[in-house]
PDB file of C-alpha atoms in Angstrom:
ATOM      1  CA  MET A   1      -0.010  -0.075  -0.097  1.00  0.00           C
ATOM      2  CA  ARG A   2       1.467   3.255  -1.151  1.00  0.00           C
ATOM      3  CA  GLN A   3       1.129   6.399   1.281  1.00  0.00           C
ATOM      4  CA  ARG A   4       0.318   9.557   0.021  1.00  0.00           C
ATOM      5  CA  LEU A   5       2.772  12.503   0.730  1.00  0.00           C
ATOM      6  CA  ASN A   6       0.524  15.381   1.811  1.00  0.00           C
ATOM      7  CA  LEU A   7       2.320  18.640   1.344  1.00  0.00           C
ATOM      8  CA  ARG A   8       0.409  21.648   2.207  1.00  0.00           C
ATOM      9  CA  LEU A   9       1.324  25.118   1.543  1.00  0.00           C
ATOM     10  CA  PRO A  10       0.730  27.553   4.364  1.00  0.00           C
ATOM     11  CA  SER A  11      -2.463  29.576   3.973  1.00  0.00           C
ATOM     12  CA  LEU A  12      -1.831  32.848   2.354  1.00  0.00           C
ATOM     13  CA  SER A  13      -4.175  35.589   3.434  1.00  0.00           C
ATOM     14  CA  ALA A  14      -3.997  39.161   2.883  1.00  0.00           C
ATOM     15  CA  PRO A  15      -2.881  40.043   6.589  1.00  0.00           C
ATOM     16  CA  SER A  16      -0.065  37.547   6.305  1.00  0.00           C
ATOM     17  CA  ILE A  17       1.015  38.865   2.851  1.00  0.00           C
ATOM     18  CA  GLY A  18       0.789  42.484   4.200  1.00  0.00           C
ATOM     19  CA  SER A  19       2.881  41.704   7.148  1.00  0.00           C
ATOM     20  CA  GLY A  20       5.585  39.963   4.913  1.00  0.00           C
ATOM     21  CA  ALA A  21       5.576  43.098   2.884  1.00  0.00           C
ATOM     22  CA  ILE A  22       5.914  45.300   5.846  1.00  0.00           C
ATOM     23  CA  TRP A  23       8.836  43.337   7.228  1.00  0.00           C
ATOM     24  CA  GLY A  24      10.542  43.038   3.846  1.00  0.00           C
ATOM     25  CA  VAL A  25      10.392  46.886   3.421  1.00  0.00           C
ATOM     26  CA  LEU A  26      12.008  47.219   6.770  1.00  0.00           C
ATOM     27  CA  ALA A  27      14.607  44.887   6.224  1.00  0.00           C
ATOM     28  CA  ILE A  28      15.621  46.563   2.942  1.00  0.00           C
ATOM     29  CA  GLY A  29      15.746  49.942   4.532  1.00  0.00           C
ATOM     30  CA  ILE A  30      17.826  48.560   7.476  1.00  0.00           C
ATOM     31  CA  LEU A  31      20.385  46.579   5.171  1.00  0.00           C
ATOM     32  CA  THR A  32      20.686  49.465   2.938  1.00  0.00           C
ATOM     33  CA  LEU A  33      21.531  51.791   5.798  1.00  0.00           C
ATOM     34  CA  ILE A  34      23.994  49.319   7.337  1.00  0.00           C
ATOM     35  CA  GLY A  35      25.637  49.128   3.762  1.00  0.00           C
ATOM     36  CA  TRP A  36      25.960  52.830   3.726  1.00  0.00           C
ATOM     37  CA  MET A  37      27.451  52.947   7.173  1.00  0.00           C
ATOM     38  CA  LEU A  38      29.713  49.938   6.723  1.00  0.00           C
ATOM     39  CA  ASP A  39      30.637  50.727   3.003  1.00  0.00           C
ATOM     40  CA  ILE A  40      29.395  47.316   1.837  1.00  0.00           C
ATOM     41  CA  ASP A  41      28.428  47.653  -1.815  1.00  0.00           C
ATOM     42  CA  PHE A  42      26.261  44.568  -1.921  1.00  0.00           C
ATOM     43  CA  LEU A  43      23.844  46.018   0.723  1.00  0.00           C
ATOM     44  CA  LYS A  44      23.539  49.321  -0.891  1.00  0.00           C
ATOM     45  CA  SER A  45      22.586  48.047  -4.336  1.00  0.00           C
ATOM     46  CA  PHE A  46      22.113  44.166  -4.479  1.00  0.00           C
ATOM     47  CA  SER A  47      23.852  44.113  -7.837  1.00  0.00           C
ATOM     48  CA  SER A  48      26.978  45.568  -9.084  1.00  0.00           C
ATOM     49  CA  ARG A  49      25.309  47.016 -12.231  1.00  0.00           C
ATOM     50  CA  SER A  50      22.511  48.805 -10.492  1.00  0.00           C
ATOM     51  CA  ILE A  51      22.642  52.372  -8.785  1.00  0.00           C
ATOM     52  CA  PRO A  52      22.645  52.109  -5.107  1.00  0.00           C
ATOM     53  CA  MET A  53      19.545  52.957  -3.047  1.00  0.00           C
ATOM     54  CA  ARG A  54      19.956  56.565  -1.598  1.00  0.00           C
ATOM     55  CA  VAL A  55      20.114  57.065   2.197  1.00  0.00           C
ATOM     56  CA  VAL A  56      17.069  59.147   2.028  1.00  0.00           C
ATOM     57  CA  THR A  57      15.340  56.565   0.277  1.00  0.00           C
ATOM     58  CA  ALA A  58      16.067  53.983   2.803  1.00  0.00           C
ATOM     59  CA  ILE A  59      14.972  56.430   5.517  1.00  0.00           C
ATOM     60  CA  CYS A  60      11.682  56.648   3.902  1.00  0.00           C
ATOM     61  CA  PHE A  61      11.437  52.810   3.597  1.00  0.00           C
ATOM     62  CA  LEU A  62      11.902  52.764   7.401  1.00  0.00           C
ATOM     63  CA  LEU A  63       9.181  55.432   8.065  1.00  0.00           C
ATOM     64  CA  CYS A  64       6.659  53.744   5.853  1.00  0.00           C
ATOM     65  CA  ALA A  65       7.331  50.453   7.414  1.00  0.00           C
ATOM     66  CA  ALA A  66       6.949  52.215  11.095  1.00  0.00           C
ATOM     67  CA  ALA A  67       3.662  53.811   9.790  1.00  0.00           C
ATOM     68  CA  LEU A  68       2.475  50.474   8.746  1.00  0.00           C
ATOM     69  CA  ILE A  69       3.570  48.595  11.920  1.00  0.00           C
ATOM     70  CA  CYS A  70       1.672  51.447  14.156  1.00  0.00           C
ATOM     71  CA  LEU A  71      -1.563  50.565  12.205  1.00  0.00           C
ATOM     72  CA  ARG A  72      -1.215  46.622  12.345  1.00  0.00           C
ATOM     73  CA  PRO A  73      -3.411  46.022  15.502  1.00  0.00           C
ATOM     74  CA  LYS A  74      -7.178  45.656  14.755  1.00  0.00           C
ATOM     75  CA  ALA A  75      -8.037  48.750  16.659  1.00  0.00           C
ATOM     76  CA  PRO A  76      -4.820  50.910  17.029  1.00  0.00           C
ATOM     77  CA  ASN A  77      -4.879  53.458  19.600  1.00  0.00           C
ATOM     78  CA  ARG A  78      -4.818  57.302  18.987  1.00  0.00           C
ATOM     79  CA  TRP A  79      -1.109  57.747  19.642  1.00  0.00           C
ATOM     80  CA  ARG A  80      -0.356  54.992  16.977  1.00  0.00           C
ATOM     81  CA  VAL A  81      -2.531  56.679  14.613  1.00  0.00           C
ATOM     82  CA  VAL A  82      -0.957  60.032  15.049  1.00  0.00           C
ATOM     83  CA  LEU A  83       2.562  58.360  14.957  1.00  0.00           C
ATOM     84  CA  SER A  84       1.817  56.841  11.589  1.00  0.00           C
ATOM     85  CA  ARG A  85       0.449  60.122  10.121  1.00  0.00           C
ATOM     86  CA  ILE A  86       3.732  61.725  11.178  1.00  0.00           C
ATOM     87  CA  CYS A  87       5.756  59.203   9.457  1.00  0.00           C
ATOM     88  CA  GLY A  88       3.554  59.572   6.424  1.00  0.00           C
ATOM     89  CA  ILE A  89       3.882  63.362   6.435  1.00  0.00           C
ATOM     90  CA  ALA A  90       7.688  63.172   6.875  1.00  0.00           C
ATOM     91  CA  VAL A  91       7.921  60.721   3.690  1.00  0.00           C
ATOM     92  CA  ILE A  92       5.663  63.345   1.694  1.00  0.00           C
ATOM     93  CA  VAL A  93       7.921  66.128   2.695  1.00  0.00           C
ATOM     94  CA  VAL A  94      11.096  64.278   1.926  1.00  0.00           C
ATOM     95  CA  GLY A  95       9.557  63.463  -1.738  1.00  0.00           C
ATOM     96  CA  LEU A  96       8.530  66.992  -2.280  1.00  0.00           C
ATOM     97  CA  LEU A  97      11.921  68.344  -1.302  1.00  0.00           C
ATOM     98  CA  SER A  98      13.497  65.906  -3.798  1.00  0.00           C
ATOM     99  CA  VAL A  99      11.175  66.626  -6.566  1.00  0.00           C
ATOM    100  CA  THR A 100      11.493  70.384  -5.935  1.00  0.00           C
ATOM    101  CA  ALA A 101      15.309  70.114  -6.089  1.00  0.00           C
ATOM    102  CA  TRP A 102      14.997  68.280  -9.361  1.00  0.00           C
ATOM    103  CA  LEU A 103      12.699  71.073 -10.885  1.00  0.00           C
ATOM    104  CA  VAL A 104      14.828  73.649  -9.429  1.00  0.00           C
ATOM    105  CA  GLU A 105      17.929  72.340 -11.309  1.00  0.00           C
ATOM    106  CA  LEU A 106      15.976  71.532 -14.451  1.00  0.00           C
ATOM    107  CA  ALA A 107      14.911  75.228 -14.773  1.00  0.00           C
ATOM    108  CA  ALA A 108      18.206  76.697 -13.764  1.00  0.00           C
ATOM    109  CA  GLY A 109      20.333  74.330 -15.848  1.00  0.00           C
ATOM    110  CA  HIS A 110      22.843  73.665 -13.197  1.00  0.00           C
ATOM    111  CA  GLU A 111      23.262  72.519  -9.631  1.00  0.00           C
ATOM    112  CA  TRP A 112      21.380  74.550  -7.003  1.00  0.00           C
ATOM    113  CA  LEU A 113      23.917  76.403  -4.934  1.00  0.00           C
ATOM    114  CA  GLY A 114      21.674  76.429  -1.877  1.00  0.00           C
ATOM    115  CA  GLY A 115      22.334  72.757  -1.484  1.00  0.00           C
ATOM    116  CA  HIS A 116      25.564  73.310   0.547  1.00  0.00           C
ATOM    117  CA  ASN A 117      23.458  73.824   3.835  1.00  0.00           C
ATOM    118  CA  PRO A 118      23.895  70.525   5.855  1.00  0.00           C
ATOM    119  CA  LEU A 119      20.249  70.249   6.695  1.00  0.00           C
ATOM    120  CA  ILE A 120      19.296  70.531   2.816  1.00  0.00           C
ATOM    121  CA  LYS A 121      22.039  68.771   1.249  1.00  0.00           C
ATOM    122  CA  PRO A 122      20.650  65.183   1.517  1.00  0.00           C
ATOM    123  CA  PHE A 123      17.711  66.231  -0.681  1.00  0.00           C
ATOM    124  CA  LEU A 124      19.889  68.003  -3.215  1.00  0.00           C
ATOM    125  CA  ASP A 125      23.197  66.208  -3.465  1.00  0.00           C
ATOM    126  CA  GLN A 126      23.042  64.524  -6.817  1.00  0.00           C
ATOM    127  CA  ASP A 127      25.940  62.427  -6.277  1.00  0.00           C
ATOM    128  CA  THR A 128      25.457  60.721  -3.027  1.00  0.00           C
ATOM    129  CA  THR A 129      22.083  60.911  -1.431  1.00  0.00           C
ATOM    130  CA  ARG A 130      19.397  62.578  -3.323  1.00  0.00           C
ATOM    131  CA  MET A 131      16.274  60.417  -4.400  1.00  0.00           C
ATOM    132  CA  ALA A 132      15.606  59.739  -7.915  1.00  0.00           C
ATOM    133  CA  ILE A 133      12.901  61.761  -9.619  1.00  0.00           C
ATOM    134  CA  LEU A 134      10.747  58.915 -10.128  1.00  0.00           C
ATOM    135  CA  THR A 135      11.097  57.795  -6.558  1.00  0.00           C
ATOM    136  CA  GLY A 136      10.237  61.367  -5.211  1.00  0.00           C
TER     137      GLY A 136
END
């Protein structure tokens, strides 16, 4: 008598797929920041032929994951909702600053000289940290 091998895949539900996506985004953001801190090229770009993820983009990944983690419980309390909104607003501001920097440079035809301010430089520095226009 032959026995049947019963292989069952775990059930995939929307909440479990969502949780996996949140943790995946969080892991990508953390690994990219570790790559930049320790100068590990593989963690910055995952391929030698691709452009490395920018630091600002990795921080936005972390903020997005944090916002979604705050909203994970069935009934998140008021502070979790406020924290998730703050994270979302921060991501929007970073995106708008990056797009604005691209538009200013496009209109001026050269790099904007105001980008030497240490608080603004991450959004305007084309060579190291600025988000790509499509990402912003």
